[in-house]
PDB file of C-alpha atoms in Angstrom:
ATOM      1  CA  MET A   1      16.989  24.271  27.321  1.00  0.00           C
ATOM      2  CA  ILE A   2      20.272  23.831  29.092  1.00  0.00           C
ATOM      3  CA  ILE A   3      20.907  20.971  26.719  1.00  0.00           C
ATOM      4  CA  GLN A   4      22.056  22.881  23.743  1.00  0.00           C
ATOM      5  CA  ASN A   5      22.684  20.077  21.037  1.00  0.00           C
ATOM      6  CA  TYR A   6      19.146  18.486  21.632  1.00  0.00           C
ATOM      7  CA  ARG A   7      17.551  18.750  18.130  1.00  0.00           C
ATOM      8  CA  GLU A   8      21.154  17.324  17.134  1.00  0.00           C
ATOM      9  CA  LEU A   9      20.813  14.382  19.461  1.00  0.00           C
ATOM     10  CA  ALA A  10      17.216  13.556  19.441  1.00  0.00           C
ATOM     11  CA  GLN A  11      16.782  11.419  16.698  1.00  0.00           C
ATOM     12  CA  SER A  12      14.021   8.896  17.935  1.00  0.00           C
ATOM     13  CA  ARG A  13      11.062   8.719  20.913  1.00  0.00           C
ATOM     14  CA  SER A  14      13.385   7.049  23.334  1.00  0.00           C
ATOM     15  CA  LYS A  15      16.318   9.264  22.475  1.00  0.00           C
ATOM     16  CA  LYS A  16      13.828  12.261  22.984  1.00  0.00           C
ATOM     17  CA  ASN A  17      12.605  10.830  26.163  1.00  0.00           C
ATOM     18  CA  ALA A  18      16.271  10.119  27.688  1.00  0.00           C
ATOM     19  CA  LEU A  19      17.060  13.751  27.170  1.00  0.00           C
ATOM     20  CA  LYS A  20      14.290  15.495  28.234  1.00  0.00           C
ATOM     21  CA  ILE A  21      14.721  13.316  31.810  1.00  0.00           C
ATOM     22  CA  LEU A  22      17.942  14.166  31.694  1.00  0.00           C
ATOM     23  CA  GLU A  23      16.998  17.950  31.148  1.00  0.00           C
ATOM     24  CA  SER A  24      15.007  17.475  34.200  1.00  0.00           C
ATOM     25  CA  GLY A  25      17.670  16.537  36.404  1.00  0.00           C
ATOM     26  CA  LEU A  26      19.865  19.541  35.423  1.00  0.00           C
ATOM     27  CA  GLU A  27      17.108  22.301  36.053  1.00  0.00           C
ATOM     28  CA  ALA A  28      16.507  20.803  39.538  1.00  0.00           C
ATOM     29  CA  ALA A  29      20.400  21.637  39.902  1.00  0.00           C
ATOM     30  CA  SER A  30      20.041  25.061  38.487  1.00  0.00           C
ATOM     31  CA  PRO A  31      21.196  27.699  41.660  1.00  0.00           C
ATOM     32  CA  ASN A  32      18.149  29.657  41.289  1.00  0.00           C
ATOM     33  CA  ILE A  33      16.044  26.884  42.514  1.00  0.00           C
ATOM     34  CA  GLY A  34      17.243  25.927  45.683  1.00  0.00           C
ATOM     35  CA  LEU A  35      18.396  29.605  46.601  1.00  0.00           C
ATOM     36  CA  GLU A  36      14.855  31.291  45.673  1.00  0.00           C
ATOM     37  CA  LYS A  37      13.294  28.893  48.593  1.00  0.00           C
ATOM     38  CA  HIS A  38      15.843  30.366  51.111  1.00  0.00           C
ATOM     39  CA  LEU A  39      16.529  34.141  49.821  1.00  0.00           C
ATOM     40  CA  LYS A  40      13.704  36.545  50.544  1.00  0.00           C
ATOM     41  CA  LYS A  41      13.684  40.246  50.000  1.00  0.00           C
ATOM     42  CA  ASP A  42      15.672  41.550  53.349  1.00  0.00           C
ATOM     43  CA  LYS A  43      16.227  37.902  54.960  1.00  0.00           C
ATOM     44  CA  ILE A  44      17.458  34.737  54.696  1.00  0.00           C
ATOM     45  CA  ILE A  45      15.308  31.411  55.877  1.00  0.00           C
ATOM     46  CA  VAL A  46      17.732  28.537  57.053  1.00  0.00           C
ATOM     47  CA  GLY A  47      15.310  25.654  58.581  1.00  0.00           C
ATOM     48  CA  LYS A  48      12.934  27.324  61.164  1.00  0.00           C
ATOM     49  CA  LYS A  49      15.495  30.328  61.702  1.00  0.00           C
ATOM     50  CA  SER A  50      14.904  33.659  59.528  1.00  0.00           C
ATOM     51  CA  ILE A  51      17.574  35.904  59.464  1.00  0.00           C
ATOM     52  CA  ASP A  52      16.288  39.694  59.452  1.00  0.00           C
ATOM     53  CA  LEU A  53      18.821  41.668  57.177  1.00  0.00           C
ATOM     54  CA  LYS A  54      17.220  44.920  57.558  1.00  0.00           C
ATOM     55  CA  LYS A  55      19.383  45.091  60.732  1.00  0.00           C
ATOM     56  CA  TYR A  56      22.438  44.832  59.251  1.00  0.00           C
ATOM     57  CA  SER A  57      24.742  47.791  57.817  1.00  0.00           C
ATOM     58  CA  GLY A  58      25.578  45.914  54.468  1.00  0.00           C
ATOM     59  CA  ILE A  59      25.213  42.667  53.094  1.00  0.00           C
ATOM     60  CA  HIS A  60      28.112  40.983  51.228  1.00  0.00           C
ATOM     61  CA  ILE A  61      28.860  37.928  49.338  1.00  0.00           C
ATOM     62  CA  VAL A  62      31.617  35.414  49.275  1.00  0.00           C
ATOM     63  CA  ALA A  63      31.440  33.061  46.795  1.00  0.00           C
ATOM     64  CA  PHE A  64      33.441  30.312  45.438  1.00  0.00           C
ATOM     65  CA  GLY A  65      33.106  26.972  43.512  1.00  0.00           C
ATOM     66  CA  LYS A  66      31.563  25.896  40.084  1.00  0.00           C
ATOM     67  CA  SER A  67      28.196  27.558  40.599  1.00  0.00           C
ATOM     68  CA  ALA A  68      29.209  30.471  42.626  1.00  0.00           C
ATOM     69  CA  ASP A  69      28.345  33.211  39.878  1.00  0.00           C
ATOM     70  CA  ARG A  70      25.312  32.288  39.372  1.00  0.00           C
ATOM     71  CA  MET A  71      24.617  31.925  42.446  1.00  0.00           C
ATOM     72  CA  THR A  72      25.845  35.100  43.140  1.00  0.00           C
ATOM     73  CA  LYS A  73      23.511  36.402  40.325  1.00  0.00           C
ATOM     74  CA  THR A  74      20.573  34.588  41.849  1.00  0.00           C
ATOM     75  CA  ALA A  75      21.277  35.907  45.480  1.00  0.00           C
ATOM     76  CA  SER A  76      21.787  39.915  44.016  1.00  0.00           C
ATOM     77  CA  GLN A  77      18.325  39.926  42.261  1.00  0.00           C
ATOM     78  CA  ILE A  78      16.883  39.211  45.434  1.00  0.00           C
ATOM     79  CA  LEU A  79      19.155  41.044  48.363  1.00  0.00           C
ATOM     80  CA  ASP A  80      20.392  44.215  48.201  1.00  0.00           C
ATOM     81  CA  ILE A  81      24.167  43.383  47.966  1.00  0.00           C
ATOM     82  CA  LYS A  82      27.099  45.914  48.716  1.00  0.00           C
ATOM     83  CA  SER A  83      30.266  44.201  47.742  1.00  0.00           C
ATOM     84  CA  GLY A  84      31.389  40.787  47.012  1.00  0.00           C
ATOM     85  CA  ILE A  85      33.941  38.104  45.800  1.00  0.00           C
ATOM     86  CA  VAL A  86      33.382  35.424  43.057  1.00  0.00           C
ATOM     87  CA  VAL A  87      35.451  32.485  42.586  1.00  0.00           C
ATOM     88  CA  ILE A  88      34.707  30.527  39.448  1.00  0.00           C
ATOM     89  CA  PRO A  89      36.941  27.996  37.366  1.00  0.00           C
ATOM     90  CA  ARG A  90      39.246  29.500  34.198  1.00  0.00           C
ATOM     91  CA  GLY A  91      37.409  29.365  30.951  1.00  0.00           C
ATOM     92  CA  SER A  92      34.196  30.147  32.798  1.00  0.00           C
ATOM     93  CA  ARG A  93      32.456  33.412  31.462  1.00  0.00           C
ATOM     94  CA  SER A  94      31.180  35.113  34.795  1.00  0.00           C
ATOM     95  CA  VAL A  95      27.323  35.777  34.458  1.00  0.00           C
ATOM     96  CA  VAL A  96      28.050  38.355  37.249  1.00  0.00           C
ATOM     97  CA  GLN A  97      28.410  42.097  35.780  1.00  0.00           C
ATOM     98  CA  GLY A  98      28.886  45.533  37.790  1.00  0.00           C
ATOM     99  CA  LYS A  99      31.978  46.954  39.525  1.00  0.00           C
ATOM    100  CA  LYS A 100      30.669  45.834  43.100  1.00  0.00           C
ATOM    101  CA  PHE A 101      32.143  42.414  42.596  1.00  0.00           C
ATOM    102  CA  GLN A 102      35.728  40.994  42.080  1.00  0.00           C
ATOM    103  CA  VAL A 103      35.820  37.620  39.960  1.00  0.00           C
ATOM    104  CA  PHE A 104      38.764  35.422  40.224  1.00  0.00           C
ATOM    105  CA  ASN A 105      39.037  32.487  37.409  1.00  0.00           C
ATOM    106  CA  SER A 106      41.185  30.004  39.124  1.00  0.00           C
ATOM    107  CA  SER A 107      42.474  26.539  38.715  1.00  0.00           C
ATOM    108  CA  HIS A 108      40.298  23.446  38.853  1.00  0.00           C
ATOM    109  CA  PRO A 109      41.140  20.499  39.564  1.00  0.00           C
ATOM    110  CA  THR A 110      44.748  21.412  40.534  1.00  0.00           C
ATOM    111  CA  PRO A 111      45.265  24.797  42.024  1.00  0.00           C
ATOM    112  CA  ASN A 112      47.287  27.582  40.556  1.00  0.00           C
ATOM    113  CA  GLN A 113      48.865  31.137  41.847  1.00  0.00           C
ATOM    114  CA  THR A 114      45.114  32.788  41.220  1.00  0.00           C
ATOM    115  CA  SER A 115      43.729  29.994  43.489  1.00  0.00           C
ATOM    116  CA  VAL A 116      46.214  31.399  46.303  1.00  0.00           C
ATOM    117  CA  ASN A 117      45.396  35.178  45.180  1.00  0.00           C
ATOM    118  CA  ALA A 118      41.699  34.896  45.627  1.00  0.00           C
ATOM    119  CA  ALA A 119      42.245  32.900  48.869  1.00  0.00           C
ATOM    120  CA  LYS A 120      43.997  35.977  50.133  1.00  0.00           C
ATOM    121  CA  ALA A 121      42.093  38.173  48.899  1.00  0.00           C
ATOM    122  CA  ILE A 122      39.272  36.605  50.686  1.00  0.00           C
ATOM    123  CA  VAL A 123      40.990  36.138  54.070  1.00  0.00           C
ATOM    124  CA  LYS A 124      41.287  40.320  53.538  1.00  0.00           C
ATOM    125  CA  PHE A 125      38.102  41.276  52.723  1.00  0.00           C
ATOM    126  CA  LEU A 126      36.493  39.238  55.210  1.00  0.00           C
ATOM    127  CA  LYS A 127      38.938  41.148  58.044  1.00  0.00           C
ATOM    128  CA  ARG A 128      37.719  44.307  56.936  1.00  0.00           C
ATOM    129  CA  ARG A 129      34.137  43.283  57.767  1.00  0.00           C
ATOM    130  CA  LYS A 130      32.594  45.515  60.252  1.00  0.00           C
ATOM    131  CA  GLN A 131      30.740  43.658  63.454  1.00  0.00           C
ATOM    132  CA  SER A 132      27.446  45.709  61.906  1.00  0.00           C
ATOM    133  CA  GLU A 133      27.796  43.820  58.587  1.00  0.00           C
ATOM    134  CA  PHE A 134      26.871  40.371  57.136  1.00  0.00           C
ATOM    135  CA  VAL A 135      28.352  37.889  55.013  1.00  0.00           C
ATOM    136  CA  LEU A 136      26.974  35.435  52.701  1.00  0.00           C
ATOM    137  CA  PHE A 137      28.875  32.714  51.682  1.00  0.00           C
ATOM    138  CA  LEU A 138      27.827  30.720  48.477  1.00  0.00           C
ATOM    139  CA  VAL A 139      29.412  27.639  48.248  1.00  0.00           C
ATOM    140  CA  SER A 140      29.309  24.415  45.157  1.00  0.00           C
ATOM    141  CA  GLY A 141      31.712  22.090  44.446  1.00  0.00           C
ATOM    142  CA  GLY A 142      35.298  22.863  43.180  1.00  0.00           C
ATOM    143  CA  GLY A 143      36.422  25.000  45.583  1.00  0.00           C
ATOM    144  CA  SER A 144      38.847  23.084  46.983  1.00  0.00           C
ATOM    145  CA  SER A 145      41.022  24.072  44.290  1.00  0.00           C
ATOM    146  CA  LEU A 146      39.681  27.202  43.623  1.00  0.00           C
ATOM    147  CA  LEU A 147      40.663  28.517  46.852  1.00  0.00           C
ATOM    148  CA  CYS A 148      43.827  27.727  47.822  1.00  0.00           C
ATOM    149  CA  LEU A 149      46.439  28.998  50.699  1.00  0.00           C
ATOM    150  CA  PRO A 150      48.981  26.573  51.771  1.00  0.00           C
ATOM    151  CA  ASP A 151      49.958  26.653  54.953  1.00  0.00           C
ATOM    152  CA  GLY A 152      53.726  25.720  56.297  1.00  0.00           C
ATOM    153  CA  ILE A 153      54.425  24.700  52.639  1.00  0.00           C
ATOM    154  CA  ASP A 154      54.442  26.322  49.029  1.00  0.00           C
ATOM    155  CA  LEU A 155      52.514  26.087  46.392  1.00  0.00           C
ATOM    156  CA  SER A 156      54.538  23.723  44.444  1.00  0.00           C
ATOM    157  CA  ASP A 157      54.629  21.400  47.252  1.00  0.00           C
ATOM    158  CA  LYS A 158      51.008  21.553  47.387  1.00  0.00           C
ATOM    159  CA  THR A 159      49.881  20.756  44.009  1.00  0.00           C
ATOM    160  CA  TYR A 160      52.448  17.710  43.756  1.00  0.00           C
ATOM    161  CA  VAL A 161      50.594  16.575  46.714  1.00  0.00           C
ATOM    162  CA  ASN A 162      46.953  17.544  44.724  1.00  0.00           C
ATOM    163  CA  ASP A 163      48.561  15.137  41.739  1.00  0.00           C
ATOM    164  CA  LEU A 164      49.434  12.234  44.189  1.00  0.00           C
ATOM    165  CA  LEU A 165      46.290  12.036  46.185  1.00  0.00           C
ATOM    166  CA  LEU A 166      44.174  12.218  42.495  1.00  0.00           C
ATOM    167  CA  LYS A 167      46.208   9.556  41.196  1.00  0.00           C
ATOM    168  CA  SER A 168      46.026   7.058  44.758  1.00  0.00           C
ATOM    169  CA  GLY A 169      42.594   6.179  44.359  1.00  0.00           C
ATOM    170  CA  ALA A 170      41.706   8.039  48.014  1.00  0.00           C
ATOM    171  CA  THR A 171      38.302   8.854  48.553  1.00  0.00           C
ATOM    172  CA  ILE A 172      36.995  12.504  48.717  1.00  0.00           C
ATOM    173  CA  GLN A 173      37.394  12.275  52.326  1.00  0.00           C
ATOM    174  CA  GLU A 174      41.037  11.251  52.770  1.00  0.00           C
ATOM    175  CA  PHE A 175      41.617  13.788  49.861  1.00  0.00           C
ATOM    176  CA  ASN A 176      39.959  16.635  52.054  1.00  0.00           C
ATOM    177  CA  CYS A 177      41.540  15.208  55.193  1.00  0.00           C
ATOM    178  CA  VAL A 178      45.365  15.632  53.825  1.00  0.00           C
ATOM    179  CA  ARG A 179      44.289  19.258  52.133  1.00  0.00           C
ATOM    180  CA  LYS A 180      42.753  20.479  55.603  1.00  0.00           C
ATOM    181  CA  HIS A 181      45.850  20.090  57.367  1.00  0.00           C
ATOM    182  CA  LEU A 182      47.840  21.789  54.545  1.00  0.00           C
ATOM    183  CA  SER A 183      45.742  24.692  54.358  1.00  0.00           C
ATOM    184  CA  GLN A 184      45.247  27.915  56.078  1.00  0.00           C
ATOM    185  CA  ILE A 185      41.858  28.208  55.073  1.00  0.00           C
ATOM    186  CA  LYS A 186      39.977  24.677  55.101  1.00  0.00           C
ATOM    187  CA  GLY A 187      38.358  22.855  57.096  1.00  0.00           C
ATOM    188  CA  GLY A 188      36.454  25.783  59.040  1.00  0.00           C
ATOM    189  CA  ARG A 189      39.619  28.016  58.824  1.00  0.00           C
ATOM    190  CA  LEU A 190      38.166  30.807  56.722  1.00  0.00           C
ATOM    191  CA  VAL A 191      35.486  31.572  58.880  1.00  0.00           C
ATOM    192  CA  GLU A 192      37.091  30.842  62.271  1.00  0.00           C
ATOM    193  CA  ASN A 193      37.630  34.581  63.334  1.00  0.00           C
ATOM    194  CA  ILE A 194      35.260  36.292  61.328  1.00  0.00           C
ATOM    195  CA  PRO A 195      34.207  39.407  62.671  1.00  0.00           C
ATOM    196  CA  CYS A 196      30.949  39.416  61.720  1.00  0.00           C
ATOM    197  CA  ASP A 197      27.625  37.296  61.234  1.00  0.00           C
ATOM    198  CA  ALA A 198      27.823  35.120  58.425  1.00  0.00           C
ATOM    199  CA  VAL A 199      25.505  32.050  57.043  1.00  0.00           C
ATOM    200  CA  SER A 200      26.858  29.503  54.238  1.00  0.00           C
ATOM    201  CA  LEU A 201      24.140  28.560  51.817  1.00  0.00           C
ATOM    202  CA  ILE A 202      25.817  25.720  49.796  1.00  0.00           C
ATOM    203  CA  MET A 203      25.048  23.246  46.942  1.00  0.00           C
ATOM    204  CA  SER A 204      26.196  19.644  47.272  1.00  0.00           C
ATOM    205  CA  ASP A 205      28.444  17.767  45.056  1.00  0.00           C
ATOM    206  CA  VAL A 206      29.329  14.965  47.393  1.00  0.00           C
ATOM    207  CA  VAL A 207      27.289  11.956  47.753  1.00  0.00           C
ATOM    208  CA  GLY A 208      25.737  11.637  51.188  1.00  0.00           C
ATOM    209  CA  ASP A 209      25.901  15.652  51.780  1.00  0.00           C
ATOM    210  CA  ASP A 210      28.885  15.565  54.094  1.00  0.00           C
ATOM    211  CA  LEU A 211      29.484  19.177  55.185  1.00  0.00           C
ATOM    212  CA  SER A 212      32.892  18.565  55.752  1.00  0.00           C
ATOM    213  CA  SER A 213      33.854  17.575  52.292  1.00  0.00           C
ATOM    214  CA  ILE A 214      32.214  19.803  50.398  1.00  0.00           C
ATOM    215  CA  SER A 215      34.691  22.469  49.106  1.00  0.00           C
ATOM    216  CA  SER A 216      36.787  20.883  51.895  1.00  0.00           C
ATOM    217  CA  GLY A 217      34.749  22.123  54.566  1.00  0.00           C
ATOM    218  CA  THR A 218      35.833  25.673  54.027  1.00  0.00           C
ATOM    219  CA  THR A 219      32.820  27.457  56.156  1.00  0.00           C
ATOM    220  CA  TYR A 220      32.004  24.516  58.147  1.00  0.00           C
ATOM    221  CA  CYS A 221      34.417  22.385  60.804  1.00  0.00           C
ATOM    222  CA  ASP A 222      36.499  19.101  60.632  1.00  0.00           C
ATOM    223  CA  ASP A 223      36.592  16.366  62.473  1.00  0.00           C
ATOM    224  CA  THR A 224      40.021  14.620  61.184  1.00  0.00           C
ATOM    225  CA  THR A 225      43.431  15.282  62.808  1.00  0.00           C
ATOM    226  CA  PHE A 226      46.812  15.193  61.656  1.00  0.00           C
ATOM    227  CA  SER A 227      47.251  12.040  62.784  1.00  0.00           C
ATOM    228  CA  ASP A 228      44.448  10.772  60.416  1.00  0.00           C
ATOM    229  CA  ALA A 229      45.934  12.693  57.315  1.00  0.00           C
ATOM    230  CA  LEU A 230      49.386  10.692  57.828  1.00  0.00           C
ATOM    231  CA  LYS A 231      47.470   7.856  58.141  1.00  0.00           C
ATOM    232  CA  ILE A 232      45.936   8.009  54.742  1.00  0.00           C
ATOM    233  CA  ILE A 233      49.498   8.814  53.596  1.00  0.00           C
ATOM    234  CA  LYS A 234      50.464   5.498  54.607  1.00  0.00           C
ATOM    235  CA  LYS A 235      47.773   3.639  53.331  1.00  0.00           C
ATOM    236  CA  TYR A 236      48.380   4.502  50.139  1.00  0.00           C
ATOM    237  CA  LYS A 237      52.094   4.287  49.912  1.00  0.00           C
ATOM    238  CA  LEU A 238      52.610   7.433  49.763  1.00  0.00           C
ATOM    239  CA  GLU A 239      54.663   8.352  52.448  1.00  0.00           C
ATOM    240  CA  LYS A 240      58.150   7.905  50.219  1.00  0.00           C
ATOM    241  CA  LYS A 241      56.577  10.397  47.568  1.00  0.00           C
ATOM    242  CA  PHE A 242      55.441  13.510  49.525  1.00  0.00           C
ATOM    243  CA  PRO A 243      57.750  16.051  50.156  1.00  0.00           C
ATOM    244  CA  ASP A 244      59.621  16.152  53.588  1.00  0.00           C
ATOM    245  CA  VAL A 245      58.497  19.576  54.729  1.00  0.00           C
ATOM    246  CA  VAL A 246      54.539  18.178  54.547  1.00  0.00           C
ATOM    247  CA  LEU A 247      55.619  14.968  56.665  1.00  0.00           C
ATOM    248  CA  ASP A 248      57.434  17.075  58.919  1.00  0.00           C
ATOM    249  CA  ARG A 249      54.440  19.538  59.039  1.00  0.00           C
ATOM    250  CA  PHE A 250      52.009  16.691  59.995  1.00  0.00           C
ATOM    251  CA  ALA A 251      54.740  15.154  62.480  1.00  0.00           C
ATOM    252  CA  ASN A 252      54.758  18.413  64.306  1.00  0.00           C
ATOM    253  CA  GLY A 253      51.032  18.968  64.029  1.00  0.00           C
ATOM    254  CA  ILE A 254      50.570  15.301  65.933  1.00  0.00           C
ATOM    255  CA  LYS A 255      52.892  16.350  68.793  1.00  0.00           C
ATOM    256  CA  GLY A 256      50.736  19.504  68.979  1.00  0.00           C
ATOM    257  CA  ASN A 257      52.924  22.226  67.790  1.00  0.00           C
ATOM    258  CA  ILE A 258      50.563  23.139  65.090  1.00  0.00           C
ATOM    259  CA  PRO A 259      46.968  24.152  65.982  1.00  0.00           C
ATOM    260  CA  GLU A 260      44.181  21.644  64.518  1.00  0.00           C
ATOM    261  CA  THR A 261      41.095  22.251  62.708  1.00  0.00           C
ATOM    262  CA  PRO A 262      38.402  23.915  63.858  1.00  0.00           C
ATOM    263  CA  LYS A 263      35.955  20.658  65.426  1.00  0.00           C
ATOM    264  CA  LYS A 264      33.207  22.994  65.889  1.00  0.00           C
ATOM    265  CA  PRO A 265      31.410  25.356  63.284  1.00  0.00           C
ATOM    266  CA  SER A 266      31.707  28.946  63.401  1.00  0.00           C
ATOM    267  CA  ILE A 267      28.681  30.040  61.187  1.00  0.00           C
ATOM    268  CA  GLN A 268      25.501  28.069  60.621  1.00  0.00           C
ATOM    269  CA  ASN A 269      25.605  25.955  57.410  1.00  0.00           C
ATOM    270  CA  LYS A 270      22.972  24.889  55.028  1.00  0.00           C
ATOM    271  CA  ILE A 271      22.480  22.613  51.958  1.00  0.00           C
ATOM    272  CA  ILE A 272      20.247  23.890  49.943  1.00  0.00           C
ATOM    273  CA  ALA A 273      20.619  21.258  46.910  1.00  0.00           C
ATOM    274  CA  ASN A 274      21.904  18.290  46.215  1.00  0.00           C
ATOM    275  CA  ASN A 275      21.944  15.081  43.705  1.00  0.00           C
ATOM    276  CA  LYS A 276      18.872  13.870  45.527  1.00  0.00           C
ATOM    277  CA  ASN A 277      17.067  16.901  43.456  1.00  0.00           C
ATOM    278  CA  CYS A 278      18.136  15.811  40.383  1.00  0.00           C
ATOM    279  CA  ILE A 279      17.323  12.342  40.868  1.00  0.00           C
ATOM    280  CA  ASP A 280      13.447  13.053  42.572  1.00  0.00           C
ATOM    281  CA  ALA A 281      13.431  15.399  39.044  1.00  0.00           C
ATOM    282  CA  MET A 282      14.603  12.668  36.965  1.00  0.00           C
ATOM    283  CA  VAL A 283      12.230   9.869  38.710  1.00  0.00           C
ATOM    284  CA  LYS A 284       9.236  12.020  38.271  1.00  0.00           C
ATOM    285  CA  LYS A 285       9.850  13.049  34.504  1.00  0.00           C
ATOM    286  CA  ALA A 286      10.128   9.350  33.338  1.00  0.00           C
ATOM    287  CA  THR A 287       7.013   8.393  35.220  1.00  0.00           C
ATOM    288  CA  ASP A 288       5.363  11.602  33.582  1.00  0.00           C
ATOM    289  CA  LEU A 289       6.779  10.072  30.244  1.00  0.00           C
ATOM    290  CA  GLY A 290       5.326   6.555  31.251  1.00  0.00           C
ATOM    291  CA  TYR A 291       8.266   4.770  32.529  1.00  0.00           C
ATOM    292  CA  SER A 292       8.561   2.666  35.726  1.00  0.00           C
TER     293      SER A 292
END
């Protein structure tokens, strides 16, 4: 079972049933379930489209998020992966084994230097790819802080801004809008000039499955602007607390002196698991146990 202290907690019939219902939800969130529907030997199925991997000279993985290593392990068991980079939270013991993968343990929910090192390594890794190769991105929640590459500011300013936003009550969409406009990789910038074919398979931790919000839309795109970011800062009365270098960057962005985030996706993004999968599994288990 995923719930390791089940016996300790299951002190009555109702508690056993509650734990069984919860267990079914956790099982539905397992990375392998979603991936196995989309990954087959030598091909990736995305909607009605099937990507033939045999025509590529090498398949590589870039995985980041709380489930990055488990997603990578599942993908490696199905596909012939040549190499990859995996970024997970520090304190996690990776289930990915072998020399073909470089694993980073970054910080969450506030980025650290390892988050920057991981982002730089991925950017370098992608630049080295040949046109004949293919990159499979595996994305899950938490990627916004696990990967961090500040643009025009330093890491200390970025973490300070993160802390202010975390305490402000801003929504995840508002939080990400500001982060995207302080980043070299978020909001689709990571894949904006990718030299080869790629697809991103995503486990959603955001209600509504907004692709631009999951891991700050790193492999997707962004419909917000520098002007939107400044409005959010003013909305939560943070303007006087924000570093001048950040406010100056937003002002330059509004004037058009700094390029906006990409407004169209460069690669295909597909959600393979979400909150509804967990809810549906728990509803079914509850019904099987006689609950209405």
